[in-house]
Amino acid sequence: MTTYTPLPITPAALKELRDIDDAGRPTRPYTAREDGVPLDCVGSPLRCCLRAIEPGDRVALVSYAPLRRWASATWAKPGAYDEAGPVFIHADACGEPRGLQGYPFARPGALRTVRRYNEEGHIAGGRLFEIPDNAEAGFDRVFQEAFADPEVALVHVRAVEYGCFQFEVRRPRALAVPSGRADRPGAWTPERTAG
């Protein structure tokens, strides 16, 4: 069992992304095929349910701005740190991750960027991470290192090759620190770290 919880894209965000993505473009679903037509995607990560695309899945490649989405719920102001990138999602509601064992998309040898953000949505550090054979223990160490800094509110894991967002991890309740901003509606506090 993982020490930290990998979070998929929220159901509310998915509902919006299935219509218009975060770059303002209409979503264009298609069926994933092994021959790569119209787009080679079988085996790519789905950020809605944190599993790989299988042949026959109805999917869409959309622009997603994870920090912007988090900031809108917490009143953070990421400014220039806001960024959007391509992610695959199911074209229709698929439910949350089921039976997830370990961290998703944890192929040993793959390179990841582990980017840390403070409660304002500003970058508070980061590092390059090569997934070891024991991926779960490796990710646990990287997240423990990130959350040792009391300023870190959440972490984004991204693929190095394409810069794609993989998943998000938020500061666990057991490690929560006072935010000093509890007067803001939606401010990051120990009670706001779930989900």
Coordinates of C-alpha atoms in Angstrom, one line a residue, residues 119 176-181 188 190:
E119 CA -0.3 27.0 -1.0
A176 CA -0.6 19.2 7.7
V177 CA 0.8 22.5 9.0
P178 CA -1.2 25.7 9.7
S179 CA -1.7 27.7 6.5
G180 CA -1.9 31.1 8.0
R181 CA -4.5 31.8 5.3
W188 CA -5.5 25.1 2.2
P190 CA -5.7 20.2 7.2

